[in-house]
Amino acid sequence: MKTEVLAGADLRRAVEALKNGEPVIFPTETVYGLAAPIFHKEAVKKIFTIKGRPQDNPLIAHISSLEEAEGIGEISDAFLKLAEAFWPGPLSIVVRKKRAVPEIVSAGLPTIAIRMPSHPIARSLIEEVGVPLVAPSANLSGKPSPTCLADCLEDLDGKVRLAVDGGECEVGIESTVIGLLPEPVYLRPGAITKEAIEKVLGQTVSDPLPNGPILSPGMKYRHYAPKAKVHLCFRKEEWREPLIQPNAKTLYALLRDADRKNVSDIYVDCNEQIQKDAAIMNRLLRASGQIH
Ligand code: AMP
Ligand code: MG
């Protein structure tokens, strides 16, 4: 089987495939996702198999309306404030789940991560299927996330029937994940900063405790990692070739490019501006194996 690529303008076959329990690759503004309808357990199971994703790593539910959120999670005032301020956009909110959400989606946790993407193709797809779509990134587990269709096919060609092309991802880095259980915890840094969330909630948002309980299981895995060894250079004296100077949008493409060239080592310019960006520093520290 070869993966068939559909143009974003024609979603009919993608909708049909999803309804029939076939996972489909689709674009979002953060990274490309591999989708399945949330209540279709067999389809969700296929996502884990296709990606080689550990079963204890929960999936994010993508919605196109607030009513859909009410069907799967416990909605609070804080949730509505964040939704109003940042949706549609790159923020996933973790809340207590409703019983209707299958265990396989939440990896056995009593919670569910919910996000309303802004990409028009993602929104139409969810709307037309009529239920939230759960989706992790459309890559092999552990590899850098895919920010264009070619990246998805590099990892998953032949393992998925259909892929929808939506061009390059605008954000290029996975969503911010915030827990509201009910106190706000900044679980995964992303384009939406902790400070921006604090401003909207009018309260302090904490970071997960380094030795505390694992609140976001996916974060314990090695992630975003190319085959090449990644060296972070905090001073110019440490620069070597090949050197990359990434931003949030280009990071994954640069890491994948290094692997295509089969280089053994890759050096990253971690200048002051990058050091100030919690989202990109988090991915770089993981890519270089310094945090797990
Ligand atoms: P990915 O789809 O690969 O970006 O991974 C989604 C990430 O969101 C996971 O790795 C988790 O860290 C986080 N996540 C998803 N669902 C939950 C949840 N119920 N509780 C905490 N974190 C979650
Ligand atoms: Mg991922």
Coordinates of C-alpha atoms and ligand atoms in Angstrom, one line a residue:
M1 CA 0.0 0.0 0.0
K2 CA 1.1 3.5 -0.8
T3 CA -0.4 6.4 1.1
E4 CA -2.8 8.4 -1.1
V5 CA -2.5 12.2 -0.8
L6 CA -5.7 14.2 -1.1
A7 CA -5.9 18.0 -1.7
G8 CA -7.3 20.0 1.2
A9 CA -10.2 21.2 -0.8
D10 CA -11.8 17.7 -1.1
L11 CA -12.3 16.1 2.3
R12 CA -15.1 13.8 1.4
R13 CA -13.0 10.6 1.2
A14 CA -11.0 11.5 4.3
V15 CA -14.3 12.0 6.2
E16 CA -15.6 8.6 5.0
A17 CA -12.4 6.8 5.9
L18 CA -12.4 8.3 9.4
K19 CA -16.0 7.3 9.9
N20 CA -15.1 3.8 8.8
G21 CA -12.3 3.6 11.4
E22 CA -9.3 4.3 9.2
P23 CA -6.8 6.8 10.7
V24 CA -6.0 9.7 8.4
I25 CA -3.0 12.1 8.3
F26 CA -4.2 15.8 8.4
P27 CA -2.7 19.2 8.9
T28 CA -3.0 21.5 11.9
E29 CA -1.3 24.8 12.6
T30 CA 1.1 23.2 15.1
V31 CA 2.3 19.9 13.4
Y32 CA 0.6 17.3 11.2
G33 CA -1.6 14.8 13.1
L34 CA -2.8 11.2 12.7
A35 CA -6.5 11.3 13.4
A36 CA -9.2 8.9 14.5
P37 CA -12.7 9.6 15.8
I38 CA -12.6 9.7 19.6
F39 CA -15.3 7.0 20.3
H40 CA -14.0 4.5 17.7
K41 CA -11.7 2.3 19.9
E42 CA -10.4 0.2 17.0
A43 CA -9.4 3.2 15.0
V44 CA -7.7 4.8 18.0
K45 CA -5.8 1.5 18.6
K46 CA -4.5 1.7 15.1
I47 CA -2.9 5.1 15.8
F48 CA -0.8 3.5 18.5
T49 CA 0.3 0.6 16.3
I50 CA 1.1 2.8 13.3
K51 CA 3.3 5.2 15.3
G52 CA 4.8 2.6 17.6
R53 CA 3.4 4.8 20.4
P54 CA 3.6 3.5 24.0
Q55 CA 0.0 2.7 25.2
D56 CA 0.5 4.9 28.3
N57 CA 0.9 8.1 26.3
P58 CA -2.5 9.8 26.1
L59 CA -3.9 11.5 23.0
I60 CA -5.2 15.0 22.5
A61 CA -8.9 15.4 21.5
H62 CA -9.3 18.0 18.7
I63 CA -12.7 19.8 18.6
S64 CA -14.4 22.3 16.3
S65 CA -16.9 23.7 18.8
L66 CA -17.3 24.2 22.6
E67 CA -20.3 21.8 22.6
E68 CA -17.9 19.0 21.6
A69 CA -15.7 19.8 24.6
E70 CA -18.7 19.5 26.9
G71 CA -19.3 16.0 25.6
I72 CA -15.9 14.7 26.7
G73 CA -14.6 16.8 29.6
E74 CA -15.6 18.7 32.8
I75 CA -15.7 22.4 31.8
S76 CA -14.9 25.0 34.4
D77 CA -14.8 28.9 34.3
A78 CA -11.0 28.8 34.0
F79 CA -11.4 26.5 31.0
L80 CA -13.8 28.9 29.3
K81 CA -11.5 31.8 30.0
L82 CA -8.6 30.1 28.3
A83 CA -10.9 28.9 25.4
E84 CA -12.1 32.5 24.9
A85 CA -8.6 33.9 24.9
F86 CA -6.6 31.3 22.9
W87 CA -9.0 29.1 20.8
P88 CA -8.9 28.3 18.0
G89 CA -5.1 28.0 18.5
P90 CA -2.1 26.0 19.9
L91 CA -3.3 25.4 23.4
S92 CA -4.4 22.0 24.8
I93 CA -6.3 22.0 28.1
V94 CA -6.3 18.9 30.4
V95 CA -9.5 18.4 32.5
R96 CA -11.3 15.6 34.1
K97 CA -12.8 13.4 31.4
K98 CA -16.4 12.3 31.0
R99 CA -17.1 8.6 31.1
A100 CA -17.9 8.4 27.4
V101 CA -14.1 8.9 26.6
P102 CA -12.6 5.4 26.0
E103 CA -9.7 4.4 28.3
I104 CA -7.4 3.9 25.3
V105 CA -7.6 7.6 24.5
S106 CA -6.7 8.8 27.9
A107 CA -4.2 6.0 28.5
G108 CA -6.2 5.0 31.6
L109 CA -6.0 8.5 33.2
P110 CA -9.1 10.1 34.6
T111 CA -8.3 13.2 32.4
I112 CA -8.5 14.3 28.8
A113 CA -6.5 16.9 26.8
I114 CA -8.7 19.1 24.6
R115 CA -7.7 21.5 21.8
M116 CA -9.5 23.5 19.1
P117 CA -7.1 23.9 16.2
S118 CA -7.2 26.9 14.0
H119 CA -6.2 25.2 10.7
P120 CA -9.2 25.4 8.4
I121 CA -8.8 21.9 7.1
A122 CA -8.5 20.4 10.6
R123 CA -11.7 22.3 11.6
S124 CA -13.7 21.2 8.6
L125 CA -12.6 17.6 9.0
I126 CA -13.7 17.5 12.7
E127 CA -17.0 19.3 11.8
E128 CA -17.8 16.9 9.0
V129 CA -16.9 13.7 10.9
G130 CA -19.2 15.2 13.7
V131 CA -17.2 14.1 16.7
P132 CA -13.8 15.1 18.2
L133 CA -10.8 13.6 16.5
V134 CA -8.0 12.3 18.7
A135 CA -4.6 12.8 17.1
P136 CA -0.9 12.6 18.1
S137 CA 1.7 13.9 15.7
A138 CA 1.9 12.0 12.4
N139 CA 5.4 10.6 12.8
L140 CA 7.0 7.5 14.2
S141 CA 7.1 7.8 17.9
G142 CA 10.3 9.5 19.2
K143 CA 11.2 11.2 15.9
P144 CA 11.0 15.0 15.2
S145 CA 7.4 16.0 14.6
P146 CA 6.2 16.5 11.0
T147 CA 5.6 20.1 9.8
C148 CA 4.8 19.3 6.2
L149 CA 3.3 16.3 4.4
A150 CA 6.7 15.1 3.1
D151 CA 7.8 14.7 6.7
C152 CA 4.8 12.5 7.5
L153 CA 5.3 10.3 4.4
E154 CA 9.0 9.9 5.3
D155 CA 7.9 8.1 8.5
L156 CA 4.5 6.7 7.6
D157 CA 4.2 6.1 3.9
G158 CA 2.3 2.9 3.3
K159 CA 1.2 2.6 6.9
V160 CA -1.8 4.9 6.5
R161 CA -4.3 4.9 3.6
L162 CA -5.0 8.6 3.2
A163 CA -3.3 11.9 4.0
V164 CA -4.7 15.4 3.5
D165 CA -2.2 18.0 2.3
G166 CA -2.4 21.4 4.0
G167 CA 0.9 22.9 3.2
E168 CA 3.5 23.9 5.8
C169 CA 2.4 24.2 9.5
E170 CA 2.3 27.8 10.6
V171 CA 3.4 27.3 14.2
G172 CA 5.7 24.3 13.7
I173 CA 5.9 23.2 17.3
E174 CA 3.4 21.1 19.3
S175 CA 0.7 22.8 21.4
T176 CA 1.2 24.2 24.8
V177 CA -0.4 21.7 27.3
I178 CA -1.9 23.2 30.5
G179 CA -3.6 21.1 33.2
L180 CA -6.6 22.4 35.1
L181 CA -7.1 19.8 37.8
P182 CA -8.3 22.2 39.0
E183 CA -5.1 24.2 39.8
P184 CA -3.3 25.4 36.6
V185 CA 0.0 23.6 35.8
Y186 CA 2.1 24.3 32.7
L187 CA 2.7 20.8 31.5
R188 CA 4.3 21.3 28.1
P189 CA 5.7 24.7 26.9
G190 CA 4.5 25.8 23.5
A191 CA 3.7 28.9 21.4
I192 CA 1.4 30.1 24.2
T193 CA 3.5 31.1 27.1
K194 CA 3.0 30.6 30.8
E195 CA 2.9 34.4 31.3
A196 CA 0.1 34.8 28.7
I197 CA -1.9 32.1 30.5
E198 CA -1.3 33.7 33.9
K199 CA -2.6 37.0 32.6
V200 CA -5.8 35.5 31.3
L201 CA -6.5 33.4 34.4
G202 CA -5.4 36.2 36.8
Q203 CA -3.4 33.7 38.9
T204 CA -0.1 32.0 39.1
V205 CA 0.5 28.9 37.0
S206 CA 2.9 26.4 38.4
D207 CA 5.4 24.1 36.7
P208 CA 5.3 20.4 37.3
L209 CA 7.5 19.4 40.3
P210 CA 10.7 17.8 39.0
N211 CA 10.4 14.8 41.3
G212 CA 6.6 14.9 41.7
P213 CA 4.0 12.7 40.1
I214 CA 4.2 12.4 36.3
L215 CA 1.2 14.5 35.3
S216 CA 1.8 14.3 31.5
P217 CA 3.0 10.8 30.7
G218 CA 4.1 11.6 27.1
M219 CA 6.7 14.0 28.5
K220 CA 8.7 11.2 30.0
Y221 CA 9.7 9.7 26.7
R222 CA 12.7 10.6 24.5
H223 CA 11.2 12.8 21.9
Y224 CA 11.8 15.0 18.9
A225 CA 15.2 13.3 18.4
P226 CA 17.0 12.9 15.1
K227 CA 19.5 10.0 14.6
A228 CA 22.4 12.6 14.8
K229 CA 23.8 13.5 18.2
V230 CA 22.5 17.0 19.0
H231 CA 25.0 19.4 20.7
L232 CA 23.6 22.6 22.2
C233 CA 26.1 25.5 21.9
F234 CA 25.5 28.3 24.4
R235 CA 28.6 30.2 23.4
K236 CA 30.0 31.0 19.9
E237 CA 33.3 29.2 20.8
E238 CA 31.4 25.9 20.8
W239 CA 30.0 26.2 17.3
R240 CA 31.1 23.5 14.9
E241 CA 29.8 22.4 11.5
P242 CA 27.1 21.5 10.7
L243 CA 25.5 24.3 12.7
I244 CA 21.8 25.0 12.7
Q245 CA 20.1 28.3 13.9
P246 CA 16.5 27.2 14.4
N247 CA 13.4 29.0 15.4
A248 CA 10.1 27.3 16.6
K249 CA 9.0 27.0 13.0
T250 CA 12.1 25.6 11.4
L251 CA 13.5 23.4 14.2
Y252 CA 12.0 20.0 13.2
A253 CA 12.7 20.5 9.4
L254 CA 16.4 21.3 10.3
L255 CA 16.6 18.1 12.5
R256 CA 15.0 15.9 9.8
D257 CA 17.3 17.5 7.1
A258 CA 20.4 16.5 9.2
D259 CA 19.2 12.9 9.3
R260 CA 18.6 12.9 5.5
K261 CA 22.3 13.9 5.1
N262 CA 23.3 11.2 7.5
V263 CA 25.5 13.5 9.6
S264 CA 26.6 12.0 12.9
D265 CA 26.6 15.2 14.9
I266 CA 24.6 18.5 14.7
Y267 CA 25.4 21.7 16.5
V268 CA 22.7 24.1 17.6
D269 CA 23.2 27.9 18.1
C270 CA 21.4 28.4 21.5
N271 CA 21.7 32.2 21.5
E272 CA 20.0 34.4 24.1
Q273 CA 16.9 34.7 22.1
I274 CA 16.5 30.9 21.9
Q275 CA 17.3 30.5 25.6
K276 CA 14.4 32.8 26.4
D277 CA 11.9 30.7 24.4
A278 CA 10.7 27.9 26.8
A279 CA 9.1 25.9 24.0
I280 CA 12.1 25.6 21.7
M281 CA 14.5 25.1 24.7
N282 CA 12.3 22.3 26.0
R283 CA 12.4 20.5 22.6
L284 CA 16.1 21.1 22.2
L285 CA 16.9 19.7 25.6
R286 CA 14.9 16.6 24.8
A287 CA 16.4 16.2 21.3
S288 CA 19.8 16.3 22.8
G289 CA 18.9 13.8 25.5
Q290 CA 19.5 16.1 28.4
I291 CA 16.0 15.8 29.8
H292 CA 13.6 12.9 29.4
Ligands
AMP1 P1 1.6 14.4 21.1 O1 0.2 14.1 20.6 O2 2.6 13.4 20.6 O3 1.9 15.8 21.0 O4 1.4 14.1 22.6 C1 0.4 14.7 23.3 C2 0.9 15.0 24.7 O5 -0.1 15.7 25.4 C3 1.2 13.8 25.5 O6 2.5 13.4 25.3 C4 1.0 14.3 26.9 O7 2.2 14.8 27.5 C5 0.0 15.4 26.8 N1 -1.3 14.8 27.2 C6 -2.3 14.3 26.5 N2 -3.3 13.9 27.2 C7 -3.0 14.2 28.5 C8 -3.6 14.0 29.7 N3 -4.9 13.5 29.8 N4 -3.0 14.4 30.9 C9 -1.8 15.0 30.8 N5 -1.1 15.2 29.6 C10 -1.7 14.8 28.5
MG2 MG 4.3 13.5 19.1

